[in-house]
Each structure stands twice: as C-alpha cells, then as structure tokens.
Amino acid sequence: MTKTKTALITGVTGQDGSYLAELLLGKGYHVHGIVRRNSDFTSKRIDHLLTRPDFVTSYGDVVDSSSLHSLLVEVKPVEIYHLAAQSHVGVSFQIPDYSAQVNALGTLRLLNAIKELKLDCRFYQASTSELFGGLPETAPQSESTPFTPRSPYAIGKLFSYWSVRNYREAYGLHASNGIFFNHESPRRGKNFVTKKISQAVARIKQGTQDNLRLGNLDAERDWGYAREYVEAMWLMLQQPQPNDLVVGTGVRTSVRRFTELCFAEIGIVLEWSGKGVSEVGRDKKTGKTLVSVDPVYFRATEADLLQADPRRANEKLKWKPKTDVAKLAQLMLRYDLAHEDYGFPDEA
Ligand code: NAP
Ligand code: G4F
C-alpha cells in the first residue's frame, strides 16, 4: 500500500497557495496549510476546501520560529512549499523592516528548523523575478542574469534565495528556488496592478466606478496565469536534484497595454494623450477620461522591464505556460464582471 504524502504550504490563503492546495489534493496529497492570525478570516480563497478531511489548516506565522518548529514536528511533511510573504513590492518601501522579517528571515527560520529536526523533506521557495531588478539591458532574464534587486521586497527575497542555496550546499537539503515571473488570476490580490485594472474595468462597465488611477504605465511585466504556474512548483520538487529555475512566458507587456486589453473586453478602445503624470486614456467613442496617472502609485525605485528567458525550466520540467496575456486579461475581466469578490466556482 502506498503511503499518503503530506505537503505543507505556507501562504495557503494567498493566490498561489489556494491553487497549489487544489493541485496537490487532486494528486492525492494530504495538504496542511499554515494560516496566520488576522483580525478577521482570510480564508476566502480556500473556503471551498475547508470541509475536506485531507485538507487541514493550523495557525502559524513565519515570523514565529516556535510555531514553525512545532508544526514541522506535528505534520512531518515530505514536501514544503514556502509561499508566505509580504508579497507587495510597493508596500515593502513603507514597511521595509517587516518585509525583511517575513521575506528574508521567514525562509531562514524554516530552513533551519528542517535542518535541526533532520526532517526528510523537499523544500520549495517562492523566489521572484524581482531579484533581477528589471534593468532593460538585462532582459530577457535567465538563471545566469546578475541579480540587482531594487526594493526592500526584492532584497529580502535575495536573502532567501541565497539561504536556500546555502542550506542545499552546506547540509544537503533538497531545496529549490522557483524564480517566477508575475502570475495573475481572478484570485489575485486587489492591490496588484492586473486585478486592480480588471476589477475597475468591470465596475466601469457596471456603472459603479468612474475611472481608474494608475502609477507607472510604462512598466513591462511577463504575465502568466497562476493556476498553471503552481504545477511548475510541484514539478520542481519532483526532480531528483534540487535546482533554481526561471519560470515565465517569455513575453513582455506594458501596464498600458494590459489596460487596453481589459477595456477592449467591454468594447472600449482607449486613446492615450499627454505625457508622464499628465497622461490620460480616453474612451475613443465618447472622449470620457477613463484612466489617469496618480504619482502615489510610483515606486521610489522601479523594476522597469521583467521578461523571462524560461528555456531551462521548459526543458527540465517539460512544462510551458498555455495562457497568453490576452487570454489572461479576458478570463480576469470575465470573472470580475460576474463576481464582486473571490468565490467559487471561479474561472475554470
Ligand atoms: P499573496 O496572494 O500575497 O499570498 C501571500 C500569502 O502569504 C498569504 O497567504 C498571506 O496570508 C501569507 N503571509 C503573509 N505574511 C505571513 C506571515 N508573516 N506568516 C505566514 N503567512 C504569511 O501572494 P502570491 O501571489 O500567492 O505569491 C506567493 C509567493 O510567491 C509569495 O512569496 C510571493 O512573494 C511569491 N511570488 C509571487 C509572484 C506572483 O506574481 N504572484 C511572482 C514571484 C514570486 P494572509 O492571507 O493572511 O495575508
Ligand atoms: O502588480 P504589481 O504590484 O506587481 P510587481 O511589483 O511586479 O510584483 C509582483 O510580481 C513579482 C514578480 O515579478 C512578485 F515577486 C511580487 O510578489 C508580486 O507578485 O506591479 C506591476 C507593475 C509595477 O511596475 C508597478 O509599478 O505595475 C506598476 N503599476 C502601475 N500602476 C502598479 C500600478 N502597480 C500597482 N500595484 N498598482 C498600481 O496602481
């Protein structure tokens, strides 16, 4: 009889955590999710899983070593997916110390607990394209592109990246960094740019919002679909050897273009005029200003251009994303037209 595998997910209430939990449950794993204490429930993305006997959650926090240690002893996972983070780059400029506590030291705490407990498990760390810093001259970015992090978020994640490599080399842990480029979905947090745009466009269509204020329209990102990307996380832990791999689509799109794609879904063609903070996007038919620039969303330092060179991961994992950015904008917009909040069934 084969023994059921138990996987532990930190950040299970987040976008990726919820998709990963679904994927692993579908593969027959027992899934144990770590949930941090908040002033209210944050389980919207996993509510549909909470009644399953093979899905369990416990309170824990990656800034609390004792909770991590106790959970590892109790759960004895064979795979750990460490997704918990203060994941907002812009916000990390406002709470740099906390962002480092979570994004840098949180990983170290987990790695060290695994080492101390001599736990026989595989470890995935949610690394990020933000490590590259988005300098246009380095694009597209691969595993061999130098790291030039440009935010407290990215600097914390760089510490985590090297901690994973160090524990792998020093103690032989099967620990991997998934250097993932941006991935979005209807479950994306509402203060990330794609979801902010798709939700605003849906509300404009429904007459409950007037216009949309954005920051840097020129920033370019390599946007994929989160539901697909969690499979690459799992595949990384199925490899005989741990590795650090870049995962993305290889295609870059500006914030301005993503905005156009969403408006096109409701039949509006945007016409842009003005420059910098004076730039606006108007409805070509009516002339109404629908998009304007608000410097409050600018970052002190920006990653201008992130575009993956994902060839190594495609080859090693035999995996490629299927959803392009136009399809992604469409599925997010359609979801937001039908739902005011997360909830299920969603985009499937
Ligand atoms: P997300 O939706 O913001 O989810 C973050 C998760 O971390 C949430 O479950 C959150 O809990 C939890 N968390 C935050 N602080 C915590 C703490 N101190 N202790 C325990 N849990 C904590 O992020 P995501 O988009 O799913 O991303 C998952 C991971 O991948 C993150 O590490 C992110 O930095 C990384 N990443 C994401 C992308 C992307 O494009 N999505 C790309 C590269 C890397 P609450 O629900 O209570 O807030
Ligand atoms: O959606 P964003 O906030 O995502 P960002 O900063 O690229 O970070 C995301 O992807 C990373 C991987 O590269 C992850 F590691 C990280 O955890 C997170 O998931 O911003 C995307 C771009 C930025 O250039 C930002 O300046 O959009 C620009 N932007 C323009 N207006 C805006 C806005 N971003 C936000 N959040 N809100 C705006 O109004």
Tab-separated table of C-alpha atoms in Angstrom, residues 23-294:
chain	number	residue	atom	x	y	z
A	23	LEU	CA	-3.479	20.829	-7.376
A	24	LEU	CA	-1.902	18.738	-4.606
A	25	LEU	CA	-5.259	17.493	-3.298
A	26	GLY	CA	-6.056	16.433	-6.855
A	27	LYS	CA	-2.852	14.423	-6.863
A	28	GLY	CA	-3.820	12.591	-3.662
A	29	TYR	CA	-1.693	14.513	-1.157
A	30	HIS	CA	-2.806	15.406	2.328
A	31	VAL	CA	-2.363	19.157	2.468
A	32	HIS	CA	-1.594	21.099	5.612
A	33	GLY	CA	-1.774	24.866	5.293
A	34	ILE	CA	-0.326	27.449	7.632
A	35	VAL	CA	-2.649	30.379	8.240
A	36	ARG	CA	-1.589	33.490	10.101
A	37	ARG	CA	-3.814	35.213	12.597
A	38	ASN	CA	-5.594	38.282	11.245
A	39	SER	CA	-8.347	40.479	12.667
A	40	ASP	CA	-10.819	38.553	10.516
A	41	PHE	CA	-10.871	35.351	8.473
A	42	THR	CA	-8.704	35.467	5.349
A	43	SER	CA	-9.768	32.086	4.003
A	44	LYS	CA	-11.914	33.267	1.073
A	45	ARG	CA	-9.679	31.568	-1.465
A	46	ILE	CA	-9.692	28.230	0.369
A	47	ASP	CA	-13.163	28.174	1.926
A	48	HIS	CA	-14.254	25.519	-0.560
A	49	LEU	CA	-11.514	23.180	0.734
A	50	LEU	CA	-12.090	23.559	4.460
A	51	THR	CA	-14.580	20.708	4.832
A	52	ARG	CA	-12.294	18.141	3.190
A	53	PRO	CA	-10.728	15.562	5.504
A	54	ASP	CA	-7.468	15.677	3.534
A	55	PHE	CA	-7.084	19.434	3.989
A	56	VAL	CA	-6.079	20.851	7.355
A	57	THR	CA	-5.019	24.304	8.459
A	58	SER	CA	-3.197	25.475	11.561
A	59	TYR	CA	-2.304	28.883	12.842
A	60	GLY	CA	1.337	29.755	12.406
A	61	ASP	CA	3.440	32.668	11.328
A	62	VAL	CA	6.776	32.782	9.566
A	63	VAL	CA	7.988	35.427	11.997
A	64	ASP	CA	7.389	32.947	14.841
A	65	SER	CA	10.050	30.207	14.873
A	66	SER	CA	8.329	28.252	17.613
A	67	SER	CA	5.122	27.850	15.595
A	68	LEU	CA	7.094	26.624	12.576
A	69	HIS	CA	9.109	24.183	14.646
A	70	SER	CA	6.007	22.724	16.328
A	71	LEU	CA	4.187	22.369	13.029
A	72	LEU	CA	7.061	20.562	11.356
A	73	VAL	CA	7.230	18.107	14.268
A	74	GLU	CA	3.471	17.559	14.140
A	75	VAL	CA	2.920	17.408	10.378
A	76	LYS	CA	6.162	15.762	9.178
A	77	PRO	CA	5.630	16.897	5.592
A	78	VAL	CA	7.543	15.287	2.749
A	79	GLU	CA	7.219	18.452	0.689
A	80	ILE	CA	7.169	22.045	1.915
A	81	TYR	CA	6.035	24.855	-0.338
A	82	HIS	CA	7.103	28.098	1.244
A	83	LEU	CA	4.871	30.754	-0.342
A	84	ALA	CA	4.199	33.051	2.623
A	85	ALA	CA	5.434	36.578	2.043
A	86	GLN	CA	4.711	40.259	2.359
A	87	SER	CA	4.332	39.995	-1.386
A	88	HIS	CA	3.595	43.599	-2.371
A	89	VAL	CA	6.673	45.326	-3.795
A	90	GLY	CA	5.248	48.857	-3.484
A	91	VAL	CA	4.189	48.312	0.133
A	92	SER	CA	7.648	46.954	1.018
A	93	PHE	CA	9.017	50.518	0.706
A	94	GLN	CA	6.648	51.541	3.505
A	95	ILE	CA	7.268	48.529	5.774
A	96	PRO	CA	10.847	47.509	4.944
A	97	ASP	CA	11.712	46.052	8.344
A	98	TYR	CA	8.580	43.871	8.486
A	99	SER	CA	9.071	42.843	4.849
A	100	ALA	CA	12.574	41.626	5.703
A	101	GLN	CA	11.343	39.780	8.805
A	102	VAL	CA	8.866	37.853	6.679
A	103	ASN	CA	10.504	37.588	3.271
A	104	ALA	CA	14.105	37.029	4.355
A	105	LEU	CA	14.146	35.625	7.864
A	106	GLY	CA	10.925	33.624	7.423
A	107	THR	CA	12.717	31.399	4.920
A	108	LEU	CA	15.777	31.048	7.106
A	109	ARG	CA	13.624	30.036	10.077
A	110	LEU	CA	12.001	27.267	8.062
A	111	LEU	CA	15.265	26.009	6.587
A	112	ASN	CA	16.913	25.965	9.970
A	113	ALA	CA	14.012	24.106	11.580
A	114	ILE	CA	14.221	21.464	8.820
A	115	LYS	CA	17.938	21.116	9.444
A	116	GLU	CA	17.653	20.970	13.242
A	117	LEU	CA	14.855	18.411	13.104
A	118	LYS	CA	16.692	16.409	10.411
A	119	LEU	CA	13.399	16.355	8.547
A	120	ASP	CA	13.499	14.282	5.361
A	121	CYS	CA	11.594	16.631	3.052
A	122	ARG	CA	11.864	18.662	-0.111
A	123	PHE	CA	11.629	22.435	0.089
A	124	TYR	CA	10.322	24.940	-2.462
A	125	GLN	CA	10.973	28.648	-2.025
A	126	ALA	CA	8.843	31.185	-3.885
A	127	SER	CA	11.613	33.258	-5.382
A	128	THR	CA	10.929	36.036	-7.828
A	129	SER	CA	11.883	37.854	-10.998
A	130	GLU	CA	12.169	40.958	-8.806
A	131	LEU	CA	15.679	39.695	-7.949
A	132	PHE	CA	16.745	40.884	-11.417
A	133	GLY	CA	15.696	44.471	-10.798
A	134	GLY	CA	14.196	44.933	-14.253
A	135	LEU	CA	17.057	46.787	-15.905
A	136	PRO	CA	16.138	46.908	-19.622
A	137	GLU	CA	19.677	45.980	-20.695
A	138	THR	CA	19.446	42.597	-18.897
A	139	ALA	CA	16.172	41.452	-20.477
A	140	PRO	CA	15.236	38.714	-21.063
A	141	GLN	CA	16.381	37.429	-17.688
A	142	SER	CA	17.589	33.861	-17.153
A	143	GLU	CA	19.181	31.889	-14.307
A	144	SER	CA	22.553	33.433	-15.196
A	145	THR	CA	21.420	37.096	-15.244
A	146	PRO	CA	23.053	39.047	-12.377
A	147	PHE	CA	20.759	39.997	-9.510
A	148	THR	CA	20.224	43.726	-8.928
A	149	PRO	CA	17.237	43.904	-6.544
A	150	ARG	CA	15.568	47.319	-6.402
A	151	SER	CA	13.122	47.159	-3.490
A	152	PRO	CA	13.047	46.018	0.130
A	153	TYR	CA	10.822	43.172	-1.102
A	154	ALA	CA	13.406	42.004	-3.617
A	155	ILE	CA	16.328	42.403	-1.218
A	156	GLY	CA	14.558	40.188	1.333
A	157	LYS	CA	13.848	37.629	-1.372
A	158	LEU	CA	17.511	37.697	-2.407
A	159	PHE	CA	18.467	36.709	1.152
A	160	SER	CA	16.006	33.823	0.886
A	161	TYR	CA	17.406	32.762	-2.475
A	162	TRP	CA	20.925	32.515	-1.065
A	163	SER	CA	19.726	30.866	2.134
A	164	VAL	CA	18.157	28.093	0.062
A	165	ARG	CA	21.379	27.622	-1.885
A	166	ASN	CA	23.460	27.695	1.270
A	167	TYR	CA	21.350	25.098	3.112
A	168	ARG	CA	21.385	22.952	-0.002
A	169	GLU	CA	25.151	23.065	-0.286
A	170	ALA	CA	26.005	23.024	3.413
A	171	TYR	CA	23.502	20.444	4.655
A	172	GLY	CA	22.405	18.574	1.531
A	173	LEU	CA	18.771	19.713	1.671
A	174	HIS	CA	16.614	19.165	-1.407
A	175	ALA	CA	15.778	22.867	-1.543
A	176	SER	CA	14.879	24.770	-4.722
A	177	ASN	CA	14.211	28.348	-5.749
A	178	GLY	CA	11.409	28.900	-8.246
A	179	ILE	CA	12.357	32.241	-9.801
A	180	PHE	CA	8.851	33.020	-11.002
A	181	PHE	CA	7.834	35.962	-13.119
A	182	ASN	CA	4.468	37.642	-12.479
A	183	HIS	CA	1.467	35.352	-12.485
A	184	GLU	CA	-2.080	36.542	-12.084
A	185	SER	CA	-5.611	35.225	-11.901
A	186	PRO	CA	-9.093	36.145	-10.736
A	187	ARG	CA	-7.780	35.336	-7.243
A	188	ARG	CA	-5.004	37.932	-7.435
A	189	GLY	CA	-4.896	40.407	-4.546
A	190	LYS	CA	-6.805	43.568	-5.431
A	191	ASN	CA	-3.844	45.897	-4.965
A	192	PHE	CA	-1.752	44.244	-7.679
A	193	VAL	CA	-1.985	46.023	-10.976
A	194	THR	CA	-3.719	43.401	-13.153
A	195	LYS	CA	-6.523	42.759	-10.681
A	196	LYS	CA	-6.848	46.453	-9.924
A	197	ILE	CA	-7.342	47.079	-13.636
A	198	SER	CA	-9.684	44.164	-14.380
A	199	GLN	CA	-11.860	44.940	-11.369
A	200	ALA	CA	-12.013	48.647	-12.211
A	201	VAL	CA	-12.923	47.961	-15.836
A	202	ALA	CA	-15.711	45.602	-14.738
A	203	ARG	CA	-17.031	48.254	-12.356
A	204	ILE	CA	-16.835	50.963	-15.014
A	205	LYS	CA	-18.915	48.715	-17.267
A	206	GLN	CA	-21.432	48.203	-14.450
A	207	GLY	CA	-21.550	51.917	-13.637
A	208	THR	CA	-20.219	51.542	-10.082
A	209	GLN	CA	-16.815	53.157	-10.728
A	210	ASP	CA	-15.998	56.238	-12.764
A	211	ASN	CA	-12.353	55.915	-13.709
A	212	LEU	CA	-9.073	54.224	-12.908
A	213	ARG	CA	-5.914	55.800	-11.444
A	214	LEU	CA	-2.645	54.009	-12.046
A	215	GLY	CA	1.074	54.574	-11.457
A	216	ASN	CA	3.793	53.694	-13.965
A	217	LEU	CA	2.083	52.817	-17.262
A	218	ASP	CA	5.400	52.083	-18.987
A	219	ALA	CA	6.477	49.253	-16.675
A	220	GLU	CA	6.645	45.946	-18.502
A	221	ARG	CA	5.983	42.565	-16.983
A	222	ASP	CA	5.912	38.947	-18.102
A	223	TRP	CA	2.410	37.964	-17.032
A	224	GLY	CA	1.254	34.340	-16.855
A	225	TYR	CA	-1.670	32.507	-15.298
A	226	ALA	CA	-1.187	31.483	-11.658
A	227	ARG	CA	-3.351	28.372	-11.883
A	228	GLU	CA	-0.867	26.937	-14.392
A	229	TYR	CA	2.269	28.120	-12.600
A	230	VAL	CA	1.648	26.117	-9.421
A	231	GLU	CA	2.204	22.955	-11.462
A	232	ALA	CA	5.753	24.145	-12.147
A	233	MET	CA	6.289	24.447	-8.362
A	234	TRP	CA	5.210	20.853	-7.884
A	235	LEU	CA	7.324	19.653	-10.819
A	236	MET	CA	10.387	21.325	-9.311
A	237	LEU	CA	10.045	19.183	-6.206
A	238	GLN	CA	9.619	16.005	-8.277
A	239	GLN	CA	13.094	16.436	-9.816
A	240	PRO	CA	15.782	14.112	-8.457
A	241	GLN	CA	18.091	17.093	-7.910
A	242	PRO	CA	17.135	20.463	-6.420
A	243	ASN	CA	17.511	23.418	-8.758
A	244	ASP	CA	16.891	27.141	-9.240
A	245	LEU	CA	14.742	27.803	-12.278
A	246	VAL	CA	13.250	30.796	-14.068
A	247	VAL	CA	9.554	30.362	-14.863
A	248	GLY	CA	7.656	32.746	-17.132
A	249	THR	CA	6.079	33.088	-20.555
A	250	GLY	CA	8.962	34.888	-22.282
A	251	VAL	CA	6.589	37.653	-23.434
A	252	ARG	CA	6.550	41.172	-22.011
A	253	THR	CA	3.582	43.547	-21.902
A	254	SER	CA	3.301	47.073	-20.549
A	255	VAL	CA	0.799	48.149	-17.901
A	256	ARG	CA	-0.675	50.469	-20.557
A	257	ARG	CA	-1.234	47.542	-22.953
A	258	PHE	CA	-2.784	45.347	-20.241
A	259	THR	CA	-5.204	48.196	-19.536
A	260	GLU	CA	-6.118	48.378	-23.234
A	261	LEU	CA	-6.705	44.619	-23.332
A	262	CYS	CA	-9.151	44.800	-20.415
A	263	PHE	CA	-11.074	47.767	-21.828
A	264	ALA	CA	-11.276	46.008	-25.192
A	265	GLU	CA	-13.177	43.210	-23.426
A	266	ILE	CA	-16.020	45.653	-22.706
A	267	GLY	CA	-15.872	47.130	-26.195
A	268	ILE	CA	-13.963	50.290	-25.314
A	269	VAL	CA	-10.980	51.462	-27.358
A	270	LEU	CA	-8.656	53.684	-25.339
A	271	GLU	CA	-6.895	56.658	-26.861
A	272	TRP	CA	-3.861	57.946	-24.964
A	273	SER	CA	-2.690	61.551	-24.817
A	274	GLY	CA	-0.332	63.604	-22.659
A	275	LYS	CA	2.934	62.521	-21.079
A	276	GLY	CA	4.114	61.358	-17.644
A	277	VAL	CA	1.771	62.367	-14.826
A	278	SER	CA	-0.436	64.199	-17.342
A	279	GLU	CA	-1.093	61.128	-19.464
A	280	VAL	CA	-4.726	60.066	-19.745
A	281	GLY	CA	-6.624	57.301	-21.516
A	282	ARG	CA	-9.939	58.345	-23.086
A	283	ASP	CA	-12.815	56.351	-24.494
A	284	LYS	CA	-12.301	56.818	-28.245
A	285	LYS	CA	-16.049	56.960	-28.844
A	286	THR	CA	-17.203	59.298	-26.053
A	287	GLY	CA	-13.993	61.195	-25.194
A	288	LYS	CA	-14.525	60.441	-21.488
A	289	THR	CA	-11.335	60.152	-19.426
A	290	LEU	CA	-11.224	56.629	-18.029
A	291	VAL	CA	-7.571	56.293	-16.998
A	292	SER	CA	-5.250	58.816	-15.380
A	293	VAL	CA	-1.853	58.723	-13.672
A	294	ASP	CA	-1.535	59.160	-9.915
